[in-house]
Amino acid sequence: VEAELTWLAGRFEDGVAVLVDQDGVIAGVEAAGRSERDGVRRSLPRRALVPGFVNAHSHAFQRGLRGAAESFAPEGGNFWSWRDVMYELSAQMDADRLFELSLLAFSEMRDAGITTVGEFHYLHHQKDRDFALDLAVLAAAEEAGIRLVLLQTMYRSAGFGRPLEPAQERFGVEDAAAYWRQVDSLGARLSARQSIGAAGHSIRAVAPDDLCALRAEAARRGMVFHIHLEEQGSEVADCLAAYGRTPMQIVLERLGPVAGVTAVHCTVTRPADQEAFLADGGSVCVCPLTEANLGDGLPVLAESAVAAGRIALGTDSNARISMIEEMRWLELGQRLRTRERGVLRGDTGAVAGEMVRAATVAGAGALGIAAGVLAKGAHADFALLDLDHPALHGATASDLPAAWVFGAGDNVVCATAVAGAWRPSRGRL
Ligand SMILES: [Zn+2]
């Protein structure tokens, strides 16, 4: 693939060829026009080739809530009132509906330049703990042609020792044996574009001893481990009351070393705890559009964590699916919080490249896959930007990253490729 510009080492370069092998893996990156190998040469003038975005945290079924949870009782709304509406949706779910909603979400993701999704999947059962809904997610991802890391999620309690509420029965997993049996069963059904990771829903839904055992077995199997953590102040207060520790302190004490562990949100995490978690090898997945939509708040993020590739991004509730917006709001949220500009800037002083890092290679790291970068050995997962799009008009190669991240919409993405197989976005190539 020889595009006019190619995203390498955090900036756009011209005159680059990215070689893709028969298995959909990048075989090399070299100067354009030099290759003497056999194969099809795809020349792409007025296009910029970038790694496909990696969406590290999604609940595809929540796409079904779009437009449905935006009017409010006189007393207003919050995360918990939103959750009641989400439970109404999940209570009606069957395998066909979940397939439809997941296909809608995953197709929209591809249109927006996303080539991998980490699907944090806890809506398992149609009835009686049958796990009938798990396969619908795998099938929808395959139909959309998106790379999927299924984060198979354990959910056991309504919160700190309380049994599941009726609305949560569809999420419930009996015990560790049932959980791993289902992981093994799903493992045999995965396509070449799919892999599986482990997740505990939250410290509310999985007690510390169970969490510890789940993480240990995941590590033994070489699987990544994800958990929702400290999105809401009440979770932290309840956890302190139950265990005398914050959720993050429990993760550090019981799950460490935390390499391969991703904490999703960390909205109210104390900066010192977040730094300890990152220093111990953990990743944090921030979901700016969802956190804004749900009124969660803004995390305090260390710029060094973004530069180290340890802050990933997720579309979470899928109320809006746009990694470009997630990228810009990662920085804009910090500007609103601090009343300063350039909060997450890198060594060069630029911000956009750091946001692209969060949307690509950091997500791939959190999901444990070789993607998010144009380098030999990585999956040939690409997004293609239209340099003739009006939103990018007037940008030079050096201005282009910031014009793209801060000024463009998803319609600058004209195509994506997963494992080298191209798909136009919204019918354009
Ligand atoms: Zn979530």
CSV table of C-alpha atoms and ligand atoms in Angstrom, one decimal:
chain,number,residue,atom,x,y,z
A,1,VAL,CA,0.0,0.0,0.0
A,2,GLU,CA,1.5,3.3,-1.1
A,3,ALA,CA,-0.5,6.2,0.2
A,4,GLU,CA,0.5,9.9,-0.3
A,5,LEU,CA,1.2,10.1,3.5
A,6,THR,CA,1.7,7.3,6.0
A,7,TRP,CA,1.6,7.5,9.8
A,8,LEU,CA,5.0,6.3,11.2
A,9,ALA,CA,6.5,6.9,14.6
A,10,GLY,CA,4.0,9.6,15.5
A,11,ARG,CA,4.0,11.7,12.3
A,12,PHE,CA,3.0,11.6,8.7
A,13,GLU,CA,5.7,10.6,6.2
A,14,ASP,CA,5.6,10.6,2.4
A,15,GLY,CA,7.1,8.1,0.0
A,16,VAL,CA,6.3,5.0,2.2
A,17,ALA,CA,5.1,1.6,1.1
A,18,VAL,CA,3.5,-0.8,3.6
A,19,LEU,CA,3.8,-4.4,2.5
A,20,VAL,CA,1.0,-6.8,3.5
A,21,ASP,CA,1.4,-10.6,3.3
A,22,GLN,CA,-1.1,-13.3,2.4
A,23,ASP,CA,-2.1,-13.7,6.0
A,24,GLY,CA,-3.1,-10.1,6.5
A,25,VAL,CA,0.0,-9.2,8.5
A,26,ILE,CA,2.4,-6.3,7.7
A,27,ALA,CA,5.5,-7.9,6.1
A,28,GLY,CA,7.5,-4.7,6.1
A,29,VAL,CA,7.6,-0.9,5.8
A,30,GLU,CA,10.0,0.6,3.2
A,31,ALA,CA,10.5,3.4,0.7
A,32,ALA,CA,7.8,3.5,-2.0
A,33,GLY,CA,8.6,2.1,-5.4
A,34,ARG,CA,11.6,0.0,-4.1
A,35,SER,CA,9.9,-3.3,-3.6
A,36,GLU,CA,10.9,-6.1,-6.0
A,37,ARG,CA,8.5,-8.6,-4.5
A,38,ASP,CA,5.6,-9.9,-6.4
A,39,GLY,CA,2.2,-8.7,-5.4
A,40,VAL,CA,-0.5,-6.1,-6.0
A,41,ARG,CA,0.6,-2.5,-5.7
A,42,ARG,CA,-2.1,-0.2,-4.4
A,43,SER,CA,-1.2,3.4,-5.0
A,44,LEU,CA,-3.4,5.9,-3.1
A,45,PRO,CA,-2.8,9.5,-4.1
A,46,ARG,CA,-4.6,12.1,-1.9
A,47,ARG,CA,-5.0,9.5,0.9
A,48,ALA,CA,-3.2,9.2,4.2
A,49,LEU,CA,-2.7,5.7,5.7
A,50,VAL,CA,-3.0,5.4,9.5
A,51,PRO,CA,-3.3,2.4,11.8
A,52,GLY,CA,-7.0,1.5,12.3
A,53,PHE,CA,-8.3,2.7,15.7
A,54,VAL,CA,-8.4,0.3,18.6
A,55,ASN,CA,-11.6,0.7,20.7
A,56,ALA,CA,-10.6,-0.8,24.0
A,57,HIS,CA,-14.0,-0.7,25.7
A,58,SER,CA,-17.4,-1.2,24.3
A,59,HIS,CA,-20.8,-2.6,25.2
A,60,ALA,CA,-22.3,-3.1,21.7
A,61,PHE,CA,-25.9,-3.8,22.9
A,62,GLN,CA,-26.1,-0.3,24.5
A,63,ARG,CA,-26.2,1.0,20.9
A,64,GLY,CA,-29.9,0.2,21.3
A,65,LEU,CA,-30.2,3.1,23.8
A,66,ARG,CA,-29.3,5.8,21.4
A,67,GLY,CA,-31.8,8.6,21.7
A,68,ALA,CA,-33.7,6.6,24.3
A,69,ALA,CA,-32.2,7.9,27.5
A,70,GLU,CA,-32.0,11.7,27.0
A,71,SER,CA,-35.1,13.0,28.6
A,72,PHE,CA,-35.3,13.3,32.4
A,73,ALA,CA,-37.6,13.3,35.4
A,74,PRO,CA,-38.0,16.7,37.3
A,75,GLU,CA,-35.2,15.7,39.7
A,76,GLY,CA,-32.8,15.2,36.8
A,77,GLY,CA,-30.7,12.1,36.0
A,78,ASN,CA,-27.4,10.5,36.8
A,79,PHE,CA,-25.4,7.3,36.1
A,80,TRP,CA,-27.7,5.2,38.2
A,81,SER,CA,-31.0,6.5,36.6
A,82,TRP,CA,-29.3,5.8,33.2
A,83,ARG,CA,-28.5,2.3,34.4
A,84,ASP,CA,-32.2,1.6,35.1
A,85,VAL,CA,-33.0,2.4,31.4
A,86,MET,CA,-30.1,0.2,30.3
A,87,TYR,CA,-31.5,-2.6,32.4
A,88,GLU,CA,-34.9,-2.3,30.7
A,89,LEU,CA,-33.1,-2.7,27.3
A,90,SER,CA,-31.1,-5.7,28.5
A,91,ALA,CA,-34.2,-7.4,30.0
A,92,GLN,CA,-35.8,-7.6,26.5
A,93,MET,CA,-32.7,-8.9,24.7
A,94,ASP,CA,-32.6,-12.1,22.7
A,95,ALA,CA,-29.9,-13.5,20.5
A,96,ASP,CA,-31.4,-12.0,17.3
A,97,ARG,CA,-31.8,-8.5,18.7
A,98,LEU,CA,-28.3,-8.6,20.2
A,99,PHE,CA,-26.9,-9.7,16.8
A,100,GLU,CA,-28.7,-6.8,15.1
A,101,LEU,CA,-27.5,-4.2,17.7
A,102,SER,CA,-24.0,-5.5,17.7
A,103,LEU,CA,-23.8,-5.5,13.9
A,104,LEU,CA,-25.0,-1.9,13.9
A,105,ALA,CA,-22.5,-0.8,16.4
A,106,PHE,CA,-19.5,-2.7,14.9
A,107,SER,CA,-20.4,-1.5,11.3
A,108,GLU,CA,-20.6,2.1,12.6
A,109,MET,CA,-17.2,1.6,14.3
A,110,ARG,CA,-15.6,0.5,11.0
A,111,ASP,CA,-17.1,3.5,9.2
A,112,ALA,CA,-15.4,5.6,11.9
A,113,GLY,CA,-12.0,4.0,11.4
A,114,ILE,CA,-12.1,1.5,14.2
A,115,THR,CA,-10.7,-1.9,13.2
A,116,THR,CA,-10.5,-3.6,16.6
A,117,VAL,CA,-13.1,-3.6,19.4
A,118,GLY,CA,-12.6,-4.9,22.9
A,119,GLU,CA,-16.2,-5.9,23.7
A,120,PHE,CA,-16.7,-6.0,27.5
A,121,HIS,CA,-19.4,-8.5,27.4
A,122,TYR,CA,-21.6,-9.2,30.4
A,123,LEU,CA,-25.1,-9.7,28.9
A,124,HIS,CA,-24.8,-13.5,28.6
A,125,HIS,CA,-28.1,-15.1,29.0
A,126,GLN,CA,-31.4,-15.3,27.2
A,127,LYS,CA,-32.8,-17.5,30.0
A,128,ASP,CA,-31.6,-19.8,32.8
A,129,ARG,CA,-27.9,-19.0,32.5
A,130,ASP,CA,-27.7,-20.5,29.0
A,131,PHE,CA,-24.9,-18.1,27.7
A,132,ALA,CA,-27.0,-18.0,24.5
A,133,LEU,CA,-26.1,-14.3,23.9
A,134,ASP,CA,-22.3,-14.8,23.7
A,135,LEU,CA,-22.3,-16.3,20.2
A,136,ALA,CA,-24.4,-13.5,18.8
A,137,VAL,CA,-21.5,-11.0,19.6
A,138,LEU,CA,-19.0,-13.3,17.9
A,139,ALA,CA,-21.2,-13.6,14.8
A,140,ALA,CA,-21.9,-9.9,14.5
A,141,ALA,CA,-18.2,-9.0,14.7
A,142,GLU,CA,-17.5,-11.5,12.0
A,143,GLU,CA,-20.3,-10.1,9.8
A,144,ALA,CA,-18.9,-6.6,10.3
A,145,GLY,CA,-15.4,-7.8,9.6
A,146,ILE,CA,-14.1,-6.1,12.7
A,147,ARG,CA,-11.3,-7.6,14.8
A,148,LEU,CA,-12.8,-8.6,18.2
A,149,VAL,CA,-11.3,-9.2,21.6
A,150,LEU,CA,-14.2,-10.6,23.5
A,151,LEU,CA,-13.7,-9.6,27.1
A,152,GLN,CA,-15.8,-12.3,28.7
A,153,THR,CA,-17.1,-10.8,31.9
A,154,MET,CA,-17.8,-12.3,35.3
A,155,TYR,CA,-20.7,-10.8,37.2
A,156,ARG,CA,-21.8,-12.3,40.5
A,157,SER,CA,-23.3,-9.7,42.9
A,158,ALA,CA,-25.4,-6.6,42.9
A,159,GLY,CA,-22.8,-4.9,45.1
A,160,PHE,CA,-20.5,-5.7,48.1
A,161,GLY,CA,-22.1,-9.0,49.2
A,162,ARG,CA,-25.6,-8.4,47.9
A,163,PRO,CA,-27.2,-11.1,45.7
A,164,LEU,CA,-28.0,-10.2,42.1
A,165,GLU,CA,-31.1,-8.2,41.5
A,166,PRO,CA,-33.7,-9.6,39.0
A,167,ALA,CA,-32.5,-7.2,36.3
A,168,GLN,CA,-29.0,-8.5,36.7
A,169,GLU,CA,-29.8,-12.3,36.4
A,170,ARG,CA,-28.9,-12.1,32.6
A,171,PHE,CA,-25.4,-11.1,33.6
A,172,GLY,CA,-24.8,-13.7,36.3
A,173,VAL,CA,-22.1,-16.3,36.3
A,174,GLU,CA,-22.5,-19.0,38.9
A,175,ASP,CA,-18.8,-19.5,39.8
A,176,ALA,CA,-15.3,-19.7,38.5
A,177,ALA,CA,-15.8,-23.2,37.1
A,178,ALA,CA,-18.8,-22.1,35.0
A,179,TYR,CA,-17.0,-19.1,33.8
A,180,TRP,CA,-13.9,-20.9,32.6
A,181,ARG,CA,-16.0,-23.7,31.0
A,182,GLN,CA,-17.7,-21.0,28.9
A,183,VAL,CA,-14.4,-19.4,28.1
A,184,ASP,CA,-13.1,-22.8,26.8
A,185,SER,CA,-16.3,-23.3,24.9
A,186,LEU,CA,-16.1,-19.9,23.2
A,187,GLY,CA,-12.4,-20.4,22.6
A,188,ALA,CA,-13.2,-23.2,20.2
A,189,ARG,CA,-15.6,-21.0,18.2
A,190,LEU,CA,-13.4,-18.0,17.6
A,191,SER,CA,-12.5,-16.9,14.0
A,192,ALA,CA,-9.0,-15.9,12.9
A,193,ARG,CA,-9.9,-12.3,13.7
A,194,GLN,CA,-11.1,-13.0,17.2
A,195,SER,CA,-9.5,-13.6,20.6
A,196,ILE,CA,-10.6,-13.7,24.2
A,197,GLY,CA,-9.7,-11.8,27.3
A,198,ALA,CA,-11.0,-12.0,30.9
A,199,ALA,CA,-12.9,-9.3,32.8
A,200,GLY,CA,-14.5,-8.8,36.2
A,201,HIS,CA,-17.4,-6.4,35.8
A,202,SER,CA,-16.5,-4.2,38.8
A,203,ILE,CA,-15.6,-4.5,42.4
A,204,ARG,CA,-19.4,-4.2,43.1
A,205,ALA,CA,-20.1,-7.3,41.0
A,206,VAL,CA,-17.1,-9.5,41.8
A,207,ALA,CA,-15.7,-9.8,45.4
A,208,PRO,CA,-12.0,-9.3,45.9
A,209,ASP,CA,-11.3,-13.1,46.5
A,210,ASP,CA,-13.1,-14.0,43.2
A,211,LEU,CA,-11.4,-11.2,41.4
A,212,CYS,CA,-8.0,-12.3,42.6
A,213,ALA,CA,-8.6,-15.9,41.4
A,214,LEU,CA,-10.0,-14.7,38.1
A,215,ARG,CA,-7.0,-12.5,37.4
A,216,ALA,CA,-4.5,-15.3,38.4
A,217,GLU,CA,-6.1,-17.8,36.0
A,218,ALA,CA,-6.3,-15.2,33.3
A,219,ALA,CA,-2.5,-14.5,33.8
A,220,ARG,CA,-1.7,-18.2,33.7
A,221,ARG,CA,-3.5,-18.5,30.4
A,222,GLY,CA,-1.8,-15.3,29.0
A,223,MET,CA,-5.0,-13.4,28.8
A,224,VAL,CA,-5.5,-9.7,29.5
A,225,PHE,CA,-7.8,-8.7,32.3
A,226,HIS,CA,-10.2,-5.7,32.4
A,227,ILE,CA,-12.4,-4.2,35.1
A,228,HIS,CA,-14.6,-1.1,35.5
A,229,LEU,CA,-13.0,0.9,38.3
A,230,GLU,CA,-13.9,4.0,40.2
A,231,GLU,CA,-16.3,5.5,37.7
A,232,GLN,CA,-18.6,6.7,40.5
A,233,GLY,CA,-17.8,8.2,43.9
A,234,SER,CA,-20.4,6.0,45.6
A,235,GLU,CA,-18.6,2.9,44.4
A,236,VAL,CA,-15.5,4.1,46.2
A,237,ALA,CA,-17.4,5.0,49.4
A,238,ASP,CA,-19.2,1.6,49.5
A,239,CYS,CA,-15.9,-0.2,48.9
A,240,LEU,CA,-14.3,1.7,51.7
A,241,ALA,CA,-17.2,0.8,54.0
A,242,ALA,CA,-17.0,-2.8,53.0
A,243,TYR,CA,-13.3,-3.4,52.9
A,244,GLY,CA,-11.6,-0.4,54.3
A,245,ARG,CA,-9.8,0.1,51.0
A,246,THR,CA,-10.6,1.9,47.7
A,247,PRO,CA,-11.2,-0.3,44.7
A,248,MET,CA,-7.9,0.8,43.2
A,249,GLN,CA,-6.1,-0.1,46.4
A,250,ILE,CA,-7.7,-3.6,46.4
A,251,VAL,CA,-6.5,-4.0,42.8
A,252,LEU,CA,-3.0,-3.0,43.7
A,253,GLU,CA,-2.8,-5.1,46.8
A,254,ARG,CA,-4.5,-8.2,45.5
A,255,LEU,CA,-4.0,-8.3,41.7
A,256,GLY,CA,-0.4,-6.9,41.4
A,257,PRO,CA,1.9,-6.8,39.6
A,258,VAL,CA,-0.8,-5.4,37.2
A,259,ALA,CA,0.9,-5.7,33.8
A,260,GLY,CA,-1.9,-6.9,31.5
A,261,VAL,CA,-4.6,-5.3,33.7
A,262,THR,CA,-6.7,-2.5,32.4
A,263,ALA,CA,-8.8,-0.3,34.7
A,264,VAL,CA,-11.7,1.3,32.8
A,265,HIS,CA,-12.7,4.9,33.7
A,266,CYS,CA,-10.7,5.8,36.9
A,267,THR,CA,-12.8,8.9,36.9
A,268,VAL,CA,-12.5,9.5,40.7
A,269,THR,CA,-9.2,7.7,41.2
A,270,ARG,CA,-6.8,9.5,43.5
A,271,PRO,CA,-3.8,10.6,41.4
A,272,ALA,CA,-1.3,8.9,43.7
A,273,ASP,CA,-3.2,5.6,43.3
A,274,GLN,CA,-3.4,6.0,39.5
A,275,GLU,CA,0.3,6.6,39.4
A,276,ALA,CA,1.1,3.5,41.5
A,277,PHE,CA,-1.2,1.5,39.2
A,278,LEU,CA,0.5,2.7,36.0
A,279,ALA,CA,4.0,2.3,37.5
A,280,ASP,CA,3.1,-1.3,38.4
A,281,GLY,CA,2.3,-2.0,34.7
A,282,GLY,CA,-1.4,-1.3,34.4
A,283,SER,CA,-3.3,0.5,31.7
A,284,VAL,CA,-6.2,2.9,32.1
A,285,CYS,CA,-9.0,3.1,29.5
A,286,VAL,CA,-10.8,6.4,29.5
A,287,CYS,CA,-14.2,6.8,27.6
A,288,PRO,CA,-14.6,10.6,27.4
A,289,LEU,CA,-17.9,10.8,25.4
A,290,THR,CA,-19.6,8.2,27.7
A,291,GLU,CA,-18.2,9.8,30.9
A,292,ALA,CA,-19.6,13.1,29.7
A,293,ASN,CA,-22.9,11.7,28.6
A,294,LEU,CA,-23.4,9.9,32.0
A,295,GLY,CA,-22.2,12.9,34.0
A,296,ASP,CA,-19.4,10.9,35.6
A,297,GLY,CA,-16.7,13.6,35.7
A,298,LEU,CA,-13.2,14.0,34.5
A,299,PRO,CA,-10.3,11.8,35.6
A,300,VAL,CA,-7.0,13.5,36.6
A,301,LEU,CA,-4.6,12.1,34.0
A,302,ALA,CA,-0.8,12.2,34.1
A,303,GLU,CA,0.7,13.3,30.7
A,304,SER,CA,3.5,10.8,31.2
A,305,ALA,CA,0.9,8.0,31.2
A,306,VAL,CA,-0.4,9.0,27.7
A,307,ALA,CA,3.1,9.3,26.4
A,308,ALA,CA,4.0,5.8,27.8
A,309,GLY,CA,1.0,4.4,25.8
A,310,ARG,CA,-0.9,3.4,28.9
A,311,ILE,CA,-4.0,5.5,28.4
A,312,ALA,CA,-6.4,3.8,26.0
A,313,LEU,CA,-9.8,5.0,24.7
A,314,GLY,CA,-13.2,3.3,24.5
A,315,THR,CA,-16.6,4.2,23.1
A,316,ASP,CA,-18.2,2.3,26.0
A,317,SER,CA,-22.0,3.0,25.8
A,318,ASN,CA,-21.9,3.8,22.1
A,319,ALA,CA,-24.3,6.7,22.5
A,320,ARG,CA,-21.9,8.3,19.9
A,321,ILE,CA,-19.3,6.2,18.0
A,322,SER,CA,-16.4,8.4,17.0
A,323,MET,CA,-12.8,7.8,18.0
A,324,ILE,CA,-11.8,11.1,16.5
A,325,GLU,CA,-14.1,12.8,19.1
A,326,GLU,CA,-12.9,10.5,21.9
A,327,MET,CA,-9.3,11.6,21.0
A,328,ARG,CA,-10.0,15.3,21.0
A,329,TRP,CA,-12.1,15.1,24.2
A,330,LEU,CA,-9.4,13.2,26.0
A,331,GLU,CA,-7.4,16.5,25.8
A,332,LEU,CA,-10.3,18.9,25.8
A,333,GLY,CA,-11.7,17.4,29.0
A,334,GLN,CA,-8.3,18.0,30.7
A,335,ARG,CA,-8.3,21.6,29.4
A,336,LEU,CA,-11.7,22.2,31.0
A,337,ARG,CA,-10.6,20.6,34.2
A,338,THR,CA,-7.3,22.5,34.5
A,339,ARG,CA,-8.1,25.7,32.6
A,340,GLU,CA,-4.8,25.2,30.7
A,341,ARG,CA,-4.0,24.1,27.1
A,342,GLY,CA,-1.8,21.3,25.9
A,343,VAL,CA,-2.3,19.3,29.1
A,344,LEU,CA,-1.4,15.9,27.5
A,345,ARG,CA,1.4,17.2,25.2
A,346,GLY,CA,4.3,14.9,24.3
A,347,ASP,CA,8.0,15.6,24.3
A,348,THR,CA,7.7,17.8,21.1
A,349,GLY,CA,5.0,19.9,22.7
A,350,ALA,CA,2.4,18.5,20.3
A,351,VAL,CA,-0.9,16.9,21.6
A,352,ALA,CA,-2.4,15.2,18.5
A,353,GLY,CA,0.2,12.5,18.2
A,354,GLU,CA,-0.4,11.6,21.8
A,355,MET,CA,-4.1,11.3,21.2
A,356,VAL,CA,-3.5,9.0,18.2
A,357,ARG,CA,-1.3,6.9,20.4
A,358,ALA,CA,-4.2,6.5,22.9
A,359,ALA,CA,-6.6,5.6,20.1
A,360,THR,CA,-4.3,3.0,18.5
A,361,VAL,CA,-1.2,1.4,20.1
A,362,ALA,CA,-2.3,1.9,23.7
A,363,GLY,CA,-5.6,0.2,23.0
A,364,ALA,CA,-3.8,-2.7,21.3
A,365,GLY,CA,-1.6,-3.0,24.3
A,366,ALA,CA,-4.6,-3.1,26.7
A,367,LEU,CA,-6.2,-5.8,24.5
A,368,GLY,CA,-3.0,-7.8,24.1
A,369,ILE,CA,-2.9,-7.8,20.3
A,370,ALA,CA,-0.2,-6.8,17.7
A,371,ALA,CA,-2.1,-3.9,16.2
A,372,GLY,CA,-2.4,-0.1,16.3
A,373,VAL,CA,1.0,0.5,14.6
A,374,LEU,CA,2.3,0.3,11.0
A,375,ALA,CA,5.3,-2.0,11.6
A,376,LYS,CA,6.4,-5.4,10.5
A,377,GLY,CA,4.6,-8.2,12.3
A,378,ALA,CA,1.5,-6.2,13.2
A,379,HIS,CA,-1.9,-6.9,11.8
A,380,ALA,CA,-2.6,-5.1,8.5
A,381,ASP,CA,-5.4,-3.1,10.1
A,382,PHE,CA,-5.7,0.4,8.5
A,383,ALA,CA,-7.8,3.5,8.2
A,384,LEU,CA,-7.6,5.7,5.2
A,385,LEU,CA,-8.1,9.5,5.4
A,386,ASP,CA,-9.3,11.6,2.5
A,387,LEU,CA,-6.8,14.4,2.1
A,388,ASP,CA,-9.2,16.2,-0.3
A,389,HIS,CA,-11.9,16.4,2.4
A,390,PRO,CA,-12.9,20.0,3.1
A,391,ALA,CA,-12.3,19.5,6.8
A,392,LEU,CA,-8.6,18.9,6.1
A,393,HIS,CA,-8.2,21.6,3.5
A,394,GLY,CA,-5.1,23.8,3.9
A,395,ALA,CA,-3.3,21.5,6.4
A,396,THR,CA,0.3,20.8,5.7
A,397,ALA,CA,1.8,17.4,6.5
A,398,SER,CA,3.1,18.8,9.8
A,399,ASP,CA,-0.3,20.5,10.6
A,400,LEU,CA,-2.3,17.5,9.5
A,401,PRO,CA,-2.3,15.5,12.8
A,402,ALA,CA,-3.8,18.4,14.7
A,403,ALA,CA,-6.2,19.3,11.9
A,404,TRP,CA,-7.4,15.7,11.9
A,405,VAL,CA,-7.7,15.2,15.7
A,406,PHE,CA,-9.1,18.7,16.6
A,407,GLY,CA,-10.9,19.7,13.4
A,408,ALA,CA,-12.3,16.7,11.5
A,409,GLY,CA,-15.2,14.3,11.7
A,410,ASP,CA,-15.5,10.7,11.0
A,411,ASN,CA,-16.4,11.4,7.3
A,412,VAL,CA,-12.6,12.0,6.6
A,413,VAL,CA,-12.2,8.2,7.0
A,414,CYS,CA,-12.9,6.8,3.5
A,415,ALA,CA,-12.0,3.2,4.1
A,416,THR,CA,-10.7,0.7,6.6
A,417,ALA,CA,-8.9,-2.6,6.3
A,418,VAL,CA,-8.8,-5.5,8.7
A,419,ALA,CA,-6.1,-8.2,8.1
A,420,GLY,CA,-5.5,-6.4,4.7
A,421,ALA,CA,-9.2,-6.7,3.5
A,422,TRP,CA,-10.5,-3.3,2.6
A,423,ARG,CA,-14.0,-2.0,3.2
A,424,PRO,CA,-15.2,1.4,2.1
A,425,SER,CA,-16.8,3.7,4.8
A,426,ARG,CA,-20.3,4.7,3.9
A,427,GLY,CA,-19.8,3.3,0.4
A,428,ARG,CA,-16.8,5.6,-0.5
A,429,LEU,CA,-13.3,4.5,-1.4
B,1,ZN,ZN,-18.3,0.0,30.4
